[in-house]
């Protein structure tokens, strides 16, 4: 079992609200990731981090921002939510340098913006 | 660049049928290959992996063999169950690579 946790699991908010999706892992992994996914569809990498104070934008442009102040914590923030942000957001982490290192996922946060 | 191609879904099978989900890849170097499964409303879980050519990964009755000559990693199961209904993602990670590259996913429906 992977020890990576996301909160909230489900969130319905109004347009223009600020939201933060929390992600924590207890495995001591240096690398963390955020993916955006419509139900059962492709995964799109939107942010990643090599370690503390390191963040990069992923392959899909996103209006969200992230921070990495502590190794175990990688929150994602939307300053002003819009209906186009409605999606599932998956947090993940991995450790080590080799190709065999597995990426572990949280259970996801479902965001609906109305 | 590195990429993963999976067969398009959905795949619909009757219980106890044989399952194959095709996956091919393009990569520089010597990648590790993975299959992940996503059940409805959940995140992805590692199903199996193989780290070098000719390795066979297996778990819960699923198997996949790393074929370097055909750059493939097809997922198979001899007898599927209704509970296997999910989306399956093939993925690769290269030596020194930071990212895991995922295929587009294949949805499997198993009917009783």
mmCIF file with all atom_site columns, C-alpha atoms in Angstrom:
data_model
loop_
_atom_site.group_PDB
_atom_site.id
_atom_site.type_symbol
_atom_site.label_atom_id
_atom_site.label_alt_id
_atom_site.label_comp_id
_atom_site.label_asym_id
_atom_site.label_entity_id
_atom_site.label_seq_id
_atom_site.pdbx_PDB_ins_code
_atom_site.Cartn_x
_atom_site.Cartn_y
_atom_site.Cartn_z
_atom_site.occupancy
_atom_site.B_iso_or_equiv
_atom_site.pdbx_formal_charge
_atom_site.auth_seq_id
_atom_site.auth_comp_id
_atom_site.auth_asym_id
_atom_site.auth_atom_id
_atom_site.pdbx_PDB_model_num
ATOM 1   C CA . UNK A 1 1   ? 0.000   0.000   0.000   1.00 0.00 ? 1   UNK A CA 1
ATOM 2   C CA . UNK A 1 2   ? 1.233   3.437   -0.941  1.00 0.00 ? 2   UNK A CA 1
ATOM 3   C CA . UNK A 1 3   ? 1.224   6.112   1.754   1.00 0.00 ? 3   UNK A CA 1
ATOM 4   C CA . UNK A 1 4   ? 0.089   9.122   -0.210  1.00 0.00 ? 4   UNK A CA 1
ATOM 5   C CA . UNK A 1 5   ? -2.978  11.070  0.826   1.00 0.00 ? 5   UNK A CA 1
ATOM 6   C CA . UNK A 1 6   ? -5.123  13.654  -0.870  1.00 0.00 ? 6   UNK A CA 1
ATOM 7   C CA . UNK A 1 7   ? -7.755  15.943  0.602   1.00 0.00 ? 7   UNK A CA 1
ATOM 8   C CA . UNK A 1 8   ? -10.466 16.751  -0.090  1.00 0.00 ? 8   UNK A CA 1
ATOM 9   C CA . UNK A 1 9   ? -11.606 13.722  -2.068  1.00 0.00 ? 9   UNK A CA 1
ATOM 10  C CA . UNK A 1 10  ? -14.626 15.590  -3.417  1.00 0.00 ? 10  UNK A CA 1
ATOM 11  C CA . UNK A 1 11  ? -15.206 19.332  -3.644  1.00 0.00 ? 11  UNK A CA 1
ATOM 12  C CA . UNK A 1 12  ? -17.946 21.418  -5.223  1.00 0.00 ? 12  UNK A CA 1
ATOM 13  C CA . UNK A 1 13  ? -17.268 25.151  -5.258  1.00 0.00 ? 13  UNK A CA 1
ATOM 14  C CA . UNK A 1 14  ? -18.517 28.279  -6.954  1.00 0.00 ? 14  UNK A CA 1
ATOM 15  C CA . UNK A 1 15  ? -16.792 30.141  -9.765  1.00 0.00 ? 15  UNK A CA 1
ATOM 16  C CA . UNK A 1 16  ? -14.163 32.594  -8.610  1.00 0.00 ? 16  UNK A CA 1
ATOM 17  C CA . UNK A 1 17  ? -13.359 30.831  -5.352  1.00 0.00 ? 17  UNK A CA 1
ATOM 18  C CA . UNK A 1 18  ? -9.816  30.028  -4.294  1.00 0.00 ? 18  UNK A CA 1
ATOM 19  C CA . UNK A 1 19  ? -9.109  26.382  -3.539  1.00 0.00 ? 19  UNK A CA 1
ATOM 20  C CA . UNK A 1 20  ? -6.162  24.339  -2.363  1.00 0.00 ? 20  UNK A CA 1
ATOM 21  C CA . UNK A 1 21  ? -5.877  20.611  -2.913  1.00 0.00 ? 21  UNK A CA 1
ATOM 22  C CA . UNK A 1 22  ? -3.657  18.975  -0.335  1.00 0.00 ? 22  UNK A CA 1
ATOM 23  C CA . UNK A 1 23  ? -1.248  16.103  -0.972  1.00 0.00 ? 23  UNK A CA 1
ATOM 24  C CA . UNK A 1 24  ? 1.016   14.412  1.557   1.00 0.00 ? 24  UNK A CA 1
ATOM 25  C CA . UNK A 1 25  ? 3.247   11.360  1.376   1.00 0.00 ? 25  UNK A CA 1
ATOM 26  C CA . UNK A 1 26  ? 5.024   9.533   4.192   1.00 0.00 ? 26  UNK A CA 1
ATOM 27  C CA . UNK A 1 27  ? 7.487   7.570   2.065   1.00 0.00 ? 27  UNK A CA 1
ATOM 28  C CA . UNK A 1 28  ? 10.225  10.207  2.036   1.00 0.00 ? 28  UNK A CA 1
ATOM 29  C CA . UNK A 1 29  ? 10.048  10.462  -1.753  1.00 0.00 ? 29  UNK A CA 1
ATOM 30  C CA . UNK A 1 30  ? 11.905  13.366  -3.301  1.00 0.00 ? 30  UNK A CA 1
ATOM 31  C CA . UNK A 1 31  ? 9.812   13.601  -6.477  1.00 0.00 ? 31  UNK A CA 1
ATOM 32  C CA . UNK A 1 32  ? 6.153   14.573  -6.487  1.00 0.00 ? 32  UNK A CA 1
ATOM 33  C CA . UNK A 1 33  ? 3.685   15.164  -9.289  1.00 0.00 ? 33  UNK A CA 1
ATOM 34  C CA . UNK A 1 34  ? 0.209   16.494  -10.054 1.00 0.00 ? 34  UNK A CA 1
ATOM 35  C CA . UNK A 1 35  ? -1.822  15.021  -12.899 1.00 0.00 ? 35  UNK A CA 1
ATOM 36  C CA . UNK A 1 36  ? -5.158  16.184  -14.255 1.00 0.00 ? 36  UNK A CA 1
ATOM 37  C CA . UNK A 1 37  ? -7.510  13.519  -15.571 1.00 0.00 ? 37  UNK A CA 1
ATOM 38  C CA . UNK A 1 38  ? -11.046 13.500  -16.928 1.00 0.00 ? 38  UNK A CA 1
ATOM 39  C CA . UNK A 1 39  ? -12.806 10.301  -15.758 1.00 0.00 ? 39  UNK A CA 1
ATOM 40  C CA . UNK A 1 40  ? -11.067 7.233   -17.159 1.00 0.00 ? 40  UNK A CA 1
ATOM 41  C CA . UNK A 1 41  ? -9.190  9.272   -19.733 1.00 0.00 ? 41  UNK A CA 1
ATOM 42  C CA . UNK A 1 42  ? -5.540  10.169  -20.325 1.00 0.00 ? 42  UNK A CA 1
ATOM 43  C CA . UNK A 1 43  ? -3.346  11.507  -17.568 1.00 0.00 ? 43  UNK A CA 1
ATOM 44  C CA . UNK A 1 44  ? -1.945  14.984  -18.118 1.00 0.00 ? 44  UNK A CA 1
ATOM 45  C CA . UNK A 1 45  ? 1.076   16.052  -16.069 1.00 0.00 ? 45  UNK A CA 1
ATOM 46  C CA . UNK A 1 46  ? 0.516   19.630  -14.886 1.00 0.00 ? 46  UNK A CA 1
ATOM 47  C CA . UNK A 1 47  ? 3.213   20.107  -12.201 1.00 0.00 ? 47  UNK A CA 1
ATOM 48  C CA . UNK A 1 48  ? 6.171   18.271  -10.743 1.00 0.00 ? 48  UNK A CA 1
ATOM 49  C CA . UNK A 1 49  ? 8.867   18.745  -8.164  1.00 0.00 ? 49  UNK A CA 1
ATOM 50  C CA . UNK A 1 50  ? 12.379  17.323  -7.810  1.00 0.00 ? 50  UNK A CA 1
ATOM 51  C CA . UNK A 1 51  ? 12.534  18.197  -4.140  1.00 0.00 ? 51  UNK A CA 1
ATOM 52  C CA . UNK A 1 52  ? 12.078  20.971  -1.600  1.00 0.00 ? 52  UNK A CA 1
ATOM 53  C CA . UNK A 1 53  ? 11.864  24.436  -3.191  1.00 0.00 ? 53  UNK A CA 1
ATOM 54  C CA . UNK A 1 54  ? 11.855  22.913  -6.686  1.00 0.00 ? 54  UNK A CA 1
ATOM 55  C CA . UNK A 1 55  ? 8.726   23.076  -8.859  1.00 0.00 ? 55  UNK A CA 1
ATOM 56  C CA . UNK A 1 56  ? 8.237   22.835  -12.605 1.00 0.00 ? 56  UNK A CA 1
ATOM 57  C CA . UNK A 1 57  ? 5.320   23.067  -14.987 1.00 0.00 ? 57  UNK A CA 1
ATOM 58  C CA . UNK A 1 58  ? 4.313   19.867  -16.696 1.00 0.00 ? 58  UNK A CA 1
ATOM 59  C CA . UNK A 1 59  ? 3.294   18.977  -20.221 1.00 0.00 ? 59  UNK A CA 1
ATOM 60  C CA . UNK A 1 60  ? -0.210  20.462  -19.966 1.00 0.00 ? 60  UNK A CA 1
ATOM 61  C CA . UNK A 1 61  ? -0.568  24.139  -19.265 1.00 0.00 ? 61  UNK A CA 1
ATOM 62  C CA . UNK A 1 62  ? -2.513  24.817  -16.092 1.00 0.00 ? 62  UNK A CA 1
ATOM 63  C CA . UNK A 1 63  ? -3.643  27.941  -14.265 1.00 0.00 ? 63  UNK A CA 1
ATOM 64  C CA . UNK A 1 64  ? -2.935  26.231  -10.971 1.00 0.00 ? 64  UNK A CA 1
ATOM 65  C CA . UNK A 1 65  ? 0.199   26.760  -8.886  1.00 0.00 ? 65  UNK A CA 1
ATOM 66  C CA . UNK A 1 66  ? 2.109   24.483  -6.518  1.00 0.00 ? 66  UNK A CA 1
ATOM 67  C CA . UNK A 1 67  ? 4.618   24.786  -3.723  1.00 0.00 ? 67  UNK A CA 1
ATOM 68  C CA . UNK A 1 68  ? 7.088   22.400  -2.096  1.00 0.00 ? 68  UNK A CA 1
ATOM 69  C CA . UNK A 1 69  ? 8.201   23.749  1.247   1.00 0.00 ? 69  UNK A CA 1
ATOM 70  C CA . UNK A 1 70  ? 8.438   20.348  2.902   1.00 0.00 ? 70  UNK A CA 1
ATOM 71  C CA . UNK A 1 71  ? 9.436   17.027  1.377   1.00 0.00 ? 71  UNK A CA 1
ATOM 72  C CA . UNK A 1 72  ? 6.194   15.343  2.311   1.00 0.00 ? 72  UNK A CA 1
ATOM 73  C CA . UNK A 1 73  ? 3.791   18.058  1.231   1.00 0.00 ? 73  UNK A CA 1
ATOM 74  C CA . UNK A 1 74  ? 2.880   19.268  -2.292  1.00 0.00 ? 74  UNK A CA 1
ATOM 75  C CA . UNK A 1 75  ? -0.299  21.383  -2.341  1.00 0.00 ? 75  UNK A CA 1
ATOM 76  C CA . UNK A 1 76  ? -1.964  22.641  -5.514  1.00 0.00 ? 76  UNK A CA 1
ATOM 77  C CA . UNK A 1 77  ? -3.803  25.978  -5.555  1.00 0.00 ? 77  UNK A CA 1
ATOM 78  C CA . UNK A 1 78  ? -6.301  27.556  -7.912  1.00 0.00 ? 78  UNK A CA 1
ATOM 79  C CA . UNK A 1 79  ? -6.631  31.281  -7.189  1.00 0.00 ? 79  UNK A CA 1
ATOM 80  C CA . UNK A 1 80  ? -9.926  31.694  -9.045  1.00 0.00 ? 80  UNK A CA 1
ATOM 81  C CA . UNK A 1 81  ? -11.738 28.525  -10.000 1.00 0.00 ? 81  UNK A CA 1
ATOM 82  C CA . UNK A 1 82  ? -13.682 28.266  -13.249 1.00 0.00 ? 82  UNK A CA 1
ATOM 83  C CA . UNK A 1 83  ? -15.997 25.558  -14.635 1.00 0.00 ? 83  UNK A CA 1
ATOM 84  C CA . UNK A 1 84  ? -13.208 24.542  -17.058 1.00 0.00 ? 84  UNK A CA 1
ATOM 85  C CA . UNK A 1 85  ? -11.191 23.442  -14.008 1.00 0.00 ? 85  UNK A CA 1
ATOM 86  C CA . UNK A 1 86  ? -13.727 20.707  -13.252 1.00 0.00 ? 86  UNK A CA 1
ATOM 87  C CA . UNK A 1 87  ? -11.731 17.487  -13.314 1.00 0.00 ? 87  UNK A CA 1
ATOM 88  C CA . UNK A 1 88  ? -10.013 14.876  -11.208 1.00 0.00 ? 88  UNK A CA 1
ATOM 89  C CA . UNK A 1 89  ? -6.594  15.806  -9.842  1.00 0.00 ? 89  UNK A CA 1
ATOM 90  C CA . UNK A 1 90  ? -4.181  13.008  -8.973  1.00 0.00 ? 90  UNK A CA 1
ATOM 91  C CA . UNK A 1 91  ? -1.116  13.487  -6.807  1.00 0.00 ? 91  UNK A CA 1
ATOM 92  C CA . UNK A 1 92  ? 1.805   11.050  -7.078  1.00 0.00 ? 92  UNK A CA 1
ATOM 93  C CA . UNK A 1 93  ? 5.307   10.526  -5.760  1.00 0.00 ? 93  UNK A CA 1
ATOM 94  C CA . UNK A 1 94  ? 8.402   8.485   -6.496  1.00 0.00 ? 94  UNK A CA 1
ATOM 95  C CA . UNK A 1 95  ? 11.863  8.031   -5.022  1.00 0.00 ? 95  UNK A CA 1
ATOM 96  C CA . UNK A 1 96  ? 15.334  7.052   -6.248  1.00 0.00 ? 96  UNK A CA 1
ATOM 97  C CA . UNK A 1 97  ? 16.986  7.619   -9.613  1.00 0.00 ? 97  UNK A CA 1
ATOM 98  C CA . UNK A 1 98  ? 16.580  4.354   -11.451 1.00 0.00 ? 98  UNK A CA 1
ATOM 99  C CA . UNK A 1 99  ? 14.083  3.431   -14.127 1.00 0.00 ? 99  UNK A CA 1
ATOM 100 C CA . UNK A 1 100 ? 12.621  0.692   -11.930 1.00 0.00 ? 100 UNK A CA 1
ATOM 101 C CA . UNK A 1 101 ? 11.334  3.117   -9.342  1.00 0.00 ? 101 UNK A CA 1
ATOM 102 C CA . UNK A 1 102 ? 7.578   2.985   -9.140  1.00 0.00 ? 102 UNK A CA 1
ATOM 103 C CA . UNK A 1 103 ? 5.372   6.054   -9.101  1.00 0.00 ? 103 UNK A CA 1
ATOM 104 C CA . UNK A 1 104 ? 2.673   5.882   -6.433  1.00 0.00 ? 104 UNK A CA 1
ATOM 105 C CA . UNK A 1 105 ? -0.679  7.649   -6.653  1.00 0.00 ? 105 UNK A CA 1
ATOM 106 C CA . UNK A 1 106 ? -3.113  9.078   -4.174  1.00 0.00 ? 106 UNK A CA 1
ATOM 107 C CA . UNK A 1 107 ? -6.816  8.363   -4.522  1.00 0.00 ? 107 UNK A CA 1
ATOM 108 C CA . UNK A 1 108 ? -7.503  11.616  -6.308  1.00 0.00 ? 108 UNK A CA 1
ATOM 109 C CA . UNK A 1 109 ? -9.438  14.822  -5.659  1.00 0.00 ? 109 UNK A CA 1
ATOM 110 C CA . UNK A 1 110 ? -12.603 15.369  -7.662  1.00 0.00 ? 110 UNK A CA 1
ATOM 111 C CA . UNK A 1 111 ? -13.212 19.067  -8.248  1.00 0.00 ? 111 UNK A CA 1
ATOM 112 C CA . UNK A 1 112 ? -16.477 20.445  -9.596  1.00 0.00 ? 112 UNK A CA 1
ATOM 113 C CA . UNK A 1 113 ? -16.747 24.174  -10.231 1.00 0.00 ? 113 UNK A CA 1
ATOM 114 C CA . UNK A 1 114 ? -20.284 25.474  -10.656 1.00 0.00 ? 114 UNK A CA 1
ATOM 115 C CA . UNK B 2 1   ? 10.716  11.270  -27.704 1.00 0.00 ? 1   UNK B CA 1
ATOM 116 C CA . UNK B 2 2   ? 9.612   8.442   -25.457 1.00 0.00 ? 2   UNK B CA 1
ATOM 117 C CA . UNK B 2 3   ? 6.034   7.278   -25.922 1.00 0.00 ? 3   UNK B CA 1
ATOM 118 C CA . UNK B 2 4   ? 3.572   4.498   -25.132 1.00 0.00 ? 4   UNK B CA 1
ATOM 119 C CA . UNK B 2 5   ? 0.770   3.314   -27.411 1.00 0.00 ? 5   UNK B CA 1
ATOM 120 C CA . UNK B 2 6   ? -2.103  1.187   -26.137 1.00 0.00 ? 6   UNK B CA 1
ATOM 121 C CA . UNK B 2 7   ? -4.978  -0.437  -27.943 1.00 0.00 ? 7   UNK B CA 1
ATOM 122 C CA . UNK B 2 8   ? -8.098  1.675   -27.914 1.00 0.00 ? 8   UNK B CA 1
ATOM 123 C CA . UNK B 2 9   ? -11.010 0.684   -25.776 1.00 0.00 ? 9   UNK B CA 1
ATOM 124 C CA . UNK B 2 10  ? -13.434 -0.040  -24.552 1.00 0.00 ? 10  UNK B CA 1
ATOM 125 C CA . UNK B 2 11  ? -12.828 -3.750  -24.452 1.00 0.00 ? 11  UNK B CA 1
ATOM 126 C CA . UNK B 2 12  ? -15.939 -5.733  -23.500 1.00 0.00 ? 12  UNK B CA 1
ATOM 127 C CA . UNK B 2 13  ? -15.608 -9.365  -22.441 1.00 0.00 ? 13  UNK B CA 1
ATOM 128 C CA . UNK B 2 14  ? -17.729 -12.000 -20.785 1.00 0.00 ? 14  UNK B CA 1
ATOM 129 C CA . UNK B 2 15  ? -16.635 -13.418 -17.448 1.00 0.00 ? 15  UNK B CA 1
ATOM 130 C CA . UNK B 2 16  ? -13.947 -16.131 -17.778 1.00 0.00 ? 16  UNK B CA 1
ATOM 131 C CA . UNK B 2 17  ? -12.849 -14.885 -21.208 1.00 0.00 ? 17  UNK B CA 1
ATOM 132 C CA . UNK B 2 18  ? -9.183  -14.415 -22.115 1.00 0.00 ? 18  UNK B CA 1
ATOM 133 C CA . UNK B 2 19  ? -7.879  -10.861 -22.013 1.00 0.00 ? 19  UNK B CA 1
ATOM 134 C CA . UNK B 2 20  ? -5.144  -9.209  -24.054 1.00 0.00 ? 20  UNK B CA 1
ATOM 135 C CA . UNK B 2 21  ? -4.470  -5.480  -23.986 1.00 0.00 ? 21  UNK B CA 1
ATOM 136 C CA . UNK B 2 22  ? -1.729  -4.485  -26.399 1.00 0.00 ? 22  UNK B CA 1
ATOM 137 C CA . UNK B 2 23  ? 0.990   -2.021  -25.488 1.00 0.00 ? 23  UNK B CA 1
ATOM 138 C CA . UNK B 2 24  ? 3.979   -0.923  -27.532 1.00 0.00 ? 24  UNK B CA 1
ATOM 139 C CA . UNK B 2 25  ? 6.591   1.649   -26.675 1.00 0.00 ? 25  UNK B CA 1
ATOM 140 C CA . UNK B 2 26  ? 9.284   3.881   -28.106 1.00 0.00 ? 26  UNK B CA 1
ATOM 141 C CA . UNK B 2 27  ? 12.175  4.764   -25.849 1.00 0.00 ? 27  UNK B CA 1
ATOM 142 C CA . UNK B 2 28  ? 15.869  5.540   -25.814 1.00 0.00 ? 28  UNK B CA 1
ATOM 143 C CA . UNK B 2 29  ? 18.006  3.524   -23.462 1.00 0.00 ? 29  UNK B CA 1
ATOM 144 C CA . UNK B 2 30  ? 16.630  0.681   -21.380 1.00 0.00 ? 30  UNK B CA 1
ATOM 145 C CA . UNK B 2 31  ? 13.240  1.510   -19.912 1.00 0.00 ? 31  UNK B CA 1
ATOM 146 C CA . UNK B 2 32  ? 11.324  -0.201  -17.184 1.00 0.00 ? 32  UNK B CA 1
ATOM 147 C CA . UNK B 2 33  ? 7.737   -1.028  -18.123 1.00 0.00 ? 33  UNK B CA 1
ATOM 148 C CA . UNK B 2 34  ? 4.638   -0.908  -15.953 1.00 0.00 ? 34  UNK B CA 1
ATOM 149 C CA . UNK B 2 35  ? 0.933   -1.669  -15.976 1.00 0.00 ? 35  UNK B CA 1
ATOM 150 C CA . UNK B 2 36  ? -1.311  0.364   -13.710 1.00 0.00 ? 36  UNK B CA 1
ATOM 151 C CA . UNK B 2 37  ? -5.004  -0.201  -13.009 1.00 0.00 ? 37  UNK B CA 1
ATOM 152 C CA . UNK B 2 38  ? -7.590  2.423   -12.099 1.00 0.00 ? 38  UNK B CA 1
ATOM 153 C CA . UNK B 2 39  ? -10.892 1.338   -10.584 1.00 0.00 ? 39  UNK B CA 1
ATOM 154 C CA . UNK B 2 40  ? -13.859 3.721   -10.782 1.00 0.00 ? 40  UNK B CA 1
ATOM 155 C CA . UNK B 2 41  ? -13.427 6.775   -8.602  1.00 0.00 ? 41  UNK B CA 1
ATOM 156 C CA . UNK B 2 42  ? -9.917  5.873   -7.476  1.00 0.00 ? 42  UNK B CA 1
ATOM 157 C CA . UNK B 2 43  ? -6.305  6.706   -8.246  1.00 0.00 ? 43  UNK B CA 1
ATOM 158 C CA . UNK B 2 44  ? -3.934  4.456   -10.177 1.00 0.00 ? 44  UNK B CA 1
ATOM 159 C CA . UNK B 2 45  ? -2.461  1.358   -8.572  1.00 0.00 ? 45  UNK B CA 1
ATOM 160 C CA . UNK B 2 46  ? 0.602   -0.509  -9.754  1.00 0.00 ? 46  UNK B CA 1
ATOM 161 C CA . UNK B 2 47  ? -0.488  -3.862  -11.193 1.00 0.00 ? 47  UNK B CA 1
ATOM 162 C CA . UNK B 2 48  ? 2.862   -5.255  -12.352 1.00 0.00 ? 48  UNK B CA 1
ATOM 163 C CA . UNK B 2 49  ? 6.211   -4.224  -13.738 1.00 0.00 ? 49  UNK B CA 1
ATOM 164 C CA . UNK B 2 50  ? 9.266   -5.532  -15.609 1.00 0.00 ? 50  UNK B CA 1
ATOM 165 C CA . UNK B 2 51  ? 12.667  -3.913  -15.503 1.00 0.00 ? 51  UNK B CA 1
ATOM 166 C CA . UNK B 2 52  ? 14.614  -5.645  -18.278 1.00 0.00 ? 52  UNK B CA 1
ATOM 167 C CA . UNK B 2 53  ? 14.144  -7.546  -21.521 1.00 0.00 ? 53  UNK B CA 1
ATOM 168 C CA . UNK B 2 54  ? 12.434  -10.955 -21.237 1.00 0.00 ? 54  UNK B CA 1
ATOM 169 C CA . UNK B 2 55  ? 11.302  -10.263 -17.664 1.00 0.00 ? 55  UNK B CA 1
ATOM 170 C CA . UNK B 2 56  ? 7.733   -11.283 -16.916 1.00 0.00 ? 56  UNK B CA 1
ATOM 171 C CA . UNK B 2 57  ? 5.727   -9.252  -14.458 1.00 0.00 ? 57  UNK B CA 1
ATOM 172 C CA . UNK B 2 58  ? 2.736   -10.915 -12.827 1.00 0.00 ? 58  UNK B CA 1
ATOM 173 C CA . UNK B 2 59  ? 0.113   -10.121 -10.213 1.00 0.00 ? 59  UNK B CA 1
ATOM 174 C CA . UNK B 2 60  ? -3.496  -11.170 -9.466  1.00 0.00 ? 60  UNK B CA 1
ATOM 175 C CA . UNK B 2 61  ? -3.539  -13.500 -12.490 1.00 0.00 ? 61  UNK B CA 1
ATOM 176 C CA . UNK B 2 62  ? -2.328  -10.782 -14.871 1.00 0.00 ? 62  UNK B CA 1
ATOM 177 C CA . UNK B 2 63  ? 0.946   -11.190 -16.768 1.00 0.00 ? 63  UNK B CA 1
ATOM 178 C CA . UNK B 2 64  ? 3.052   -9.151  -19.164 1.00 0.00 ? 64  UNK B CA 1
ATOM 179 C CA . UNK B 2 65  ? 6.409   -9.969  -20.765 1.00 0.00 ? 65  UNK B CA 1
ATOM 180 C CA . UNK B 2 66  ? 8.971   -7.313  -21.694 1.00 0.00 ? 66  UNK B CA 1
ATOM 181 C CA . UNK B 2 67  ? 9.733   -7.945  -25.389 1.00 0.00 ? 67  UNK B CA 1
ATOM 182 C CA . UNK B 2 68  ? 12.592  -5.773  -26.550 1.00 0.00 ? 68  UNK B CA 1
ATOM 183 C CA . UNK B 2 69  ? 12.607  -7.161  -30.080 1.00 0.00 ? 69  UNK B CA 1
ATOM 184 C CA . UNK B 2 70  ? 9.001   -6.077  -30.655 1.00 0.00 ? 70  UNK B CA 1
ATOM 185 C CA . UNK B 2 71  ? 9.085   -3.166  -28.158 1.00 0.00 ? 71  UNK B CA 1
ATOM 186 C CA . UNK B 2 72  ? 5.950   -4.535  -26.556 1.00 0.00 ? 72  UNK B CA 1
ATOM 187 C CA . UNK B 2 73  ? 4.518   -5.229  -23.111 1.00 0.00 ? 73  UNK B CA 1
ATOM 188 C CA . UNK B 2 74  ? 1.083   -6.750  -23.690 1.00 0.00 ? 74  UNK B CA 1
ATOM 189 C CA . UNK B 2 75  ? -1.142  -7.408  -20.684 1.00 0.00 ? 75  UNK B CA 1
ATOM 190 C CA . UNK B 2 76  ? -2.847  -10.820 -20.470 1.00 0.00 ? 76  UNK B CA 1
ATOM 191 C CA . UNK B 2 77  ? -5.161  -12.670 -18.131 1.00 0.00 ? 77  UNK B CA 1
ATOM 192 C CA . UNK B 2 78  ? -6.475  -16.147 -18.695 1.00 0.00 ? 78  UNK B CA 1
ATOM 193 C CA . UNK B 2 79  ? -9.919  -15.722 -17.125 1.00 0.00 ? 79  UNK B CA 1
ATOM 194 C CA . UNK B 2 80  ? -11.323 -12.289 -16.336 1.00 0.00 ? 80  UNK B CA 1
ATOM 195 C CA . UNK B 2 81  ? -13.829 -11.517 -13.599 1.00 0.00 ? 81  UNK B CA 1
ATOM 196 C CA . UNK B 2 82  ? -16.433 -8.774  -13.288 1.00 0.00 ? 82  UNK B CA 1
ATOM 197 C CA . UNK B 2 83  ? -14.219 -7.217  -10.623 1.00 0.00 ? 83  UNK B CA 1
ATOM 198 C CA . UNK B 2 84  ? -11.471 -6.685  -13.240 1.00 0.00 ? 84  UNK B CA 1
ATOM 199 C CA . UNK B 2 85  ? -13.573 -3.973  -14.884 1.00 0.00 ? 85  UNK B CA 1
ATOM 200 C CA . UNK B 2 86  ? -11.337 -0.904  -14.775 1.00 0.00 ? 86  UNK B CA 1
ATOM 201 C CA . UNK B 2 87  ? -9.075  1.293   -16.885 1.00 0.00 ? 87  UNK B CA 1
ATOM 202 C CA . UNK B 2 88  ? -5.603  -0.120  -17.543 1.00 0.00 ? 88  UNK B CA 1
ATOM 203 C CA . UNK B 2 89  ? -2.596  2.104   -18.245 1.00 0.00 ? 89  UNK B CA 1
ATOM 204 C CA . UNK B 2 90  ? 0.701   0.973   -19.748 1.00 0.00 ? 90  UNK B CA 1
ATOM 205 C CA . UNK B 2 91  ? 3.696   3.098   -18.774 1.00 0.00 ? 91  UNK B CA 1
ATOM 206 C CA . UNK B 2 92  ? 7.463   3.364   -19.113 1.00 0.00 ? 92  UNK B CA 1
ATOM 207 C CA . UNK B 2 93  ? 10.286  5.035   -17.265 1.00 0.00 ? 93  UNK B CA 1
ATOM 208 C CA . UNK B 2 94  ? 13.800  5.364   -18.650 1.00 0.00 ? 94  UNK B CA 1
ATOM 209 C CA . UNK B 2 95  ? 17.086  5.227   -16.807 1.00 0.00 ? 95  UNK B CA 1
ATOM 210 C CA . UNK B 2 96  ? 17.781  8.647   -15.389 1.00 0.00 ? 96  UNK B CA 1
ATOM 211 C CA . UNK B 2 97  ? 14.354  9.792   -16.509 1.00 0.00 ? 97  UNK B CA 1
ATOM 212 C CA . UNK B 2 98  ? 12.349  11.877  -14.167 1.00 0.00 ? 98  UNK B CA 1
ATOM 213 C CA . UNK B 2 99  ? 8.933   11.295  -15.627 1.00 0.00 ? 99  UNK B CA 1
ATOM 214 C CA . UNK B 2 100 ? 6.840   8.207   -16.097 1.00 0.00 ? 100 UNK B CA 1
ATOM 215 C CA . UNK B 2 101 ? 5.278   8.169   -19.574 1.00 0.00 ? 101 UNK B CA 1
ATOM 216 C CA . UNK B 2 102 ? 1.708   6.820   -19.624 1.00 0.00 ? 102 UNK B CA 1
ATOM 217 C CA . UNK B 2 103 ? -0.373  5.448   -22.456 1.00 0.00 ? 103 UNK B CA 1
ATOM 218 C CA . UNK B 2 104 ? -3.887  6.762   -23.017 1.00 0.00 ? 104 UNK B CA 1
ATOM 219 C CA . UNK B 2 105 ? -5.508  3.946   -21.033 1.00 0.00 ? 105 UNK B CA 1
ATOM 220 C CA . UNK B 2 106 ? -7.790  1.089   -22.088 1.00 0.00 ? 106 UNK B CA 1
ATOM 221 C CA . UNK B 2 107 ? -11.170 0.656   -20.447 1.00 0.00 ? 107 UNK B CA 1
ATOM 222 C CA . UNK B 2 108 ? -12.217 -2.944  -19.773 1.00 0.00 ? 108 UNK B CA 1
ATOM 223 C CA . UNK B 2 109 ? -15.809 -3.984  -19.140 1.00 0.00 ? 109 UNK B CA 1
ATOM 224 C CA . UNK B 2 110 ? -16.430 -7.547  -17.964 1.00 0.00 ? 110 UNK B CA 1
ATOM 225 C CA . UNK B 2 111 ? -20.048 -8.707  -17.975 1.00 0.00 ? 111 UNK B CA 1
ATOM 226 C CA . UNK B 2 112 ? -21.420 -11.570 -15.918 1.00 0.00 ? 112 UNK B CA 1
#
